Short mmCIF file of C-alpha atoms in Angstrom, two decimals:
data_model
loop_
_atom_site.label_atom_id
_atom_site.label_comp_id
_atom_site.label_asym_id
_atom_site.label_seq_id
_atom_site.Cartn_x
_atom_site.Cartn_y
_atom_site.Cartn_z
CA MET A 1158 149.87 -149.97 -112.86
CA ASN A 1159 148.86 -150.44 -109.27
CA PHE A 1160 145.42 -151.32 -107.95
CA LEU A 1161 144.63 -147.74 -106.89
CA GLY A 1162 145.44 -146.48 -110.38
CA HIS A 1163 142.92 -148.93 -111.85
CA VAL A 1164 140.26 -147.85 -109.37
CA VAL A 1165 140.84 -144.18 -110.22
CA ARG A 1166 140.54 -144.90 -113.95
CA PHE A 1167 137.21 -146.69 -113.45
CA ILE A 1168 135.92 -143.82 -111.28
CA ILE A 1169 136.88 -141.33 -113.99
CA ALA A 1170 135.24 -143.51 -116.63
CA ALA A 1171 132.05 -143.63 -114.52
CA ILE A 1172 132.05 -139.84 -114.17
CA VAL A 1173 132.47 -139.51 -117.94
CA LEU A 1174 129.50 -141.86 -118.45
CA MET A 1175 127.40 -139.77 -116.05
CA VAL A 1176 128.31 -136.59 -117.94
CA VAL A 1177 127.46 -138.29 -121.21
CA SER A 1178 124.08 -139.38 -119.81
CA TRP A 1179 123.37 -135.76 -118.95
CA ILE A 1180 124.30 -134.56 -122.48
CA VAL A 1181 123.06 -137.33 -124.79
CA PRO A 1182 119.35 -138.02 -125.33
CA GLY A 1183 118.54 -141.72 -125.37
CA PHE A 1184 121.37 -142.55 -122.95
CA ALA A 1185 120.41 -142.71 -119.27
CA VAL A 1186 122.44 -143.97 -116.33
CA GLY A 1187 120.60 -144.32 -113.01
CA GLY A 1188 123.45 -143.20 -110.75
CA PHE A 1189 127.12 -143.45 -109.95
CA TRP A 1190 127.11 -147.19 -109.15
CA SER A 1191 125.31 -147.98 -112.39
CA ALA A 1192 127.84 -145.84 -114.27
CA LEU A 1193 130.71 -147.61 -112.50
CA MET A 1194 129.28 -151.02 -113.36
CA LEU A 1195 128.69 -149.88 -116.96
CA ALA A 1196 132.33 -148.75 -117.19
CA LEU A 1197 133.39 -152.21 -116.01
CA VAL A 1198 131.05 -153.96 -118.47
CA ILE A 1199 132.23 -151.77 -121.36
CA ALA A 1200 135.85 -152.59 -120.50
CA LEU A 1201 135.12 -156.32 -120.25
CA LEU A 1202 133.09 -156.40 -123.48
CA GLY A 1203 135.83 -154.44 -125.25
CA TRP A 1204 138.39 -156.92 -124.00
CA VAL A 1205 136.27 -159.86 -125.23
CA VAL A 1206 135.66 -158.25 -128.65
CA GLU A 1207 139.36 -157.60 -129.06
CA GLY A 1208 140.17 -161.15 -127.99
CA ILE A 1209 137.79 -162.59 -130.57
CA PHE A 1210 138.37 -160.27 -133.53
CA GLY A 1211 141.87 -158.96 -132.84
CA LYS A 1212 143.32 -155.52 -132.25
CA ARG A 1213 141.97 -154.02 -135.47
CA VAL A 1214 138.38 -154.37 -134.24
CA ASN A 1215 138.01 -153.00 -130.74
CA PRO A 1216 135.81 -150.37 -129.17
CA PHE A 1217 138.79 -148.26 -128.15
CA GLY A 1218 140.27 -148.10 -131.64
CA ARG A 1219 140.05 -145.17 -133.96
CA GLY A 1220 138.12 -145.22 -137.18
CA ILE A 1221 134.64 -146.18 -138.24
CA VAL A 1222 134.92 -149.84 -137.19
CA GLY A 1223 136.04 -148.89 -133.67
CA PHE A 1224 133.23 -146.32 -133.51
CA ILE A 1225 130.57 -148.85 -134.54
CA VAL A 1226 131.91 -151.48 -132.14
CA SER A 1227 131.98 -148.88 -129.36
CA ALA A 1228 128.32 -147.98 -129.99
CA LEU A 1229 127.36 -151.68 -129.99
CA VAL A 1230 129.26 -152.35 -126.77
CA ILE A 1231 127.49 -149.40 -125.09
CA TRP A 1232 124.12 -150.60 -126.37
CA ILE A 1233 124.73 -154.19 -125.18
CA GLY A 1234 125.87 -152.87 -121.79
CA GLN A 1235 122.32 -151.79 -120.97
CA TYR A 1236 121.25 -155.45 -120.88
CA VAL A 1237 123.91 -156.31 -118.32
CA VAL A 1238 123.69 -153.32 -115.94
CA ASP A 1239 120.53 -152.30 -114.09
CA HIS A 1240 119.27 -148.71 -114.30
CA VAL A 1241 120.88 -148.09 -117.69
CA GLN A 1242 118.71 -147.32 -120.70
CA VAL A 1243 120.24 -146.80 -124.12
CA SER A 1244 118.52 -146.43 -127.46
CA LEU A 1245 120.43 -147.33 -130.61
CA LEU A 1246 120.74 -143.64 -131.52
CA GLY A 1247 121.72 -142.89 -127.92
CA ALA A 1248 124.50 -145.47 -128.14
CA VAL A 1249 125.81 -143.92 -131.36
CA LEU A 1250 125.69 -140.41 -129.88
CA ALA A 1251 127.26 -141.63 -126.62
CA ALA A 1252 130.10 -143.29 -128.55
CA LEU A 1253 130.66 -140.02 -130.39
CA VAL A 1254 130.65 -137.89 -127.22
CA ILE A 1255 132.85 -140.38 -125.34
CA GLY A 1256 135.27 -140.34 -128.28
CA ILE A 1257 135.40 -136.54 -128.21
CA ILE A 1258 135.90 -136.48 -124.43
CA ASP A 1259 138.61 -139.12 -124.79
CA LEU A 1260 140.51 -136.80 -127.12
CA PHE A 1261 140.85 -134.26 -124.30
CA ILE A 1262 140.80 -136.53 -121.24
CA PRO A 1263 142.10 -139.98 -122.22
CA VAL A 1264 140.46 -142.56 -120.00
CA SER A 1265 141.82 -146.06 -120.23
CA THR A 1266 140.77 -149.02 -118.17
CA PRO A 1267 142.96 -151.73 -116.67
CA PHE A 1268 142.24 -153.83 -119.76
CA ASP A 1269 143.54 -151.02 -122.00
CA ALA A 1270 146.70 -150.61 -119.92
CA GLY A 1271 147.64 -154.26 -120.35
CA ARG A 1272 147.00 -154.10 -124.07
CA ARG A 1273 148.97 -150.89 -124.55
CA SER A 1274 151.98 -152.21 -122.64
CA LYS A 1275 152.02 -155.25 -124.95
CA ASP A 1276 151.74 -153.01 -128.01
CA HIS A 1277 154.79 -150.96 -127.00
CA ALA A 1278 156.95 -153.91 -125.96
#
């Protein structure tokens, strides 16, 4: 995927995070740049988690383990990005809403694209 495709995916992910912050109580993103940085942090943390624990445990996976890891990654992201506040319940609800949105509008990051191309090879 080209550079512009990666940028578009992160912009879409940031918009999804802003929508989620509007819907989910306990999940607040201060603006577009904070959402964009949070999308980057979530992608990086997901990549690190997958690198440490393997493909079965990653925030983008399906199932209860992927859901819990996703909520934890979102919750940890608040400590890395300014103007983001997430309660533990907010992280769980955000992971749920993001998972539902992802069913209809799949948003993958550059880190997902590299992993998926390796999975299909």
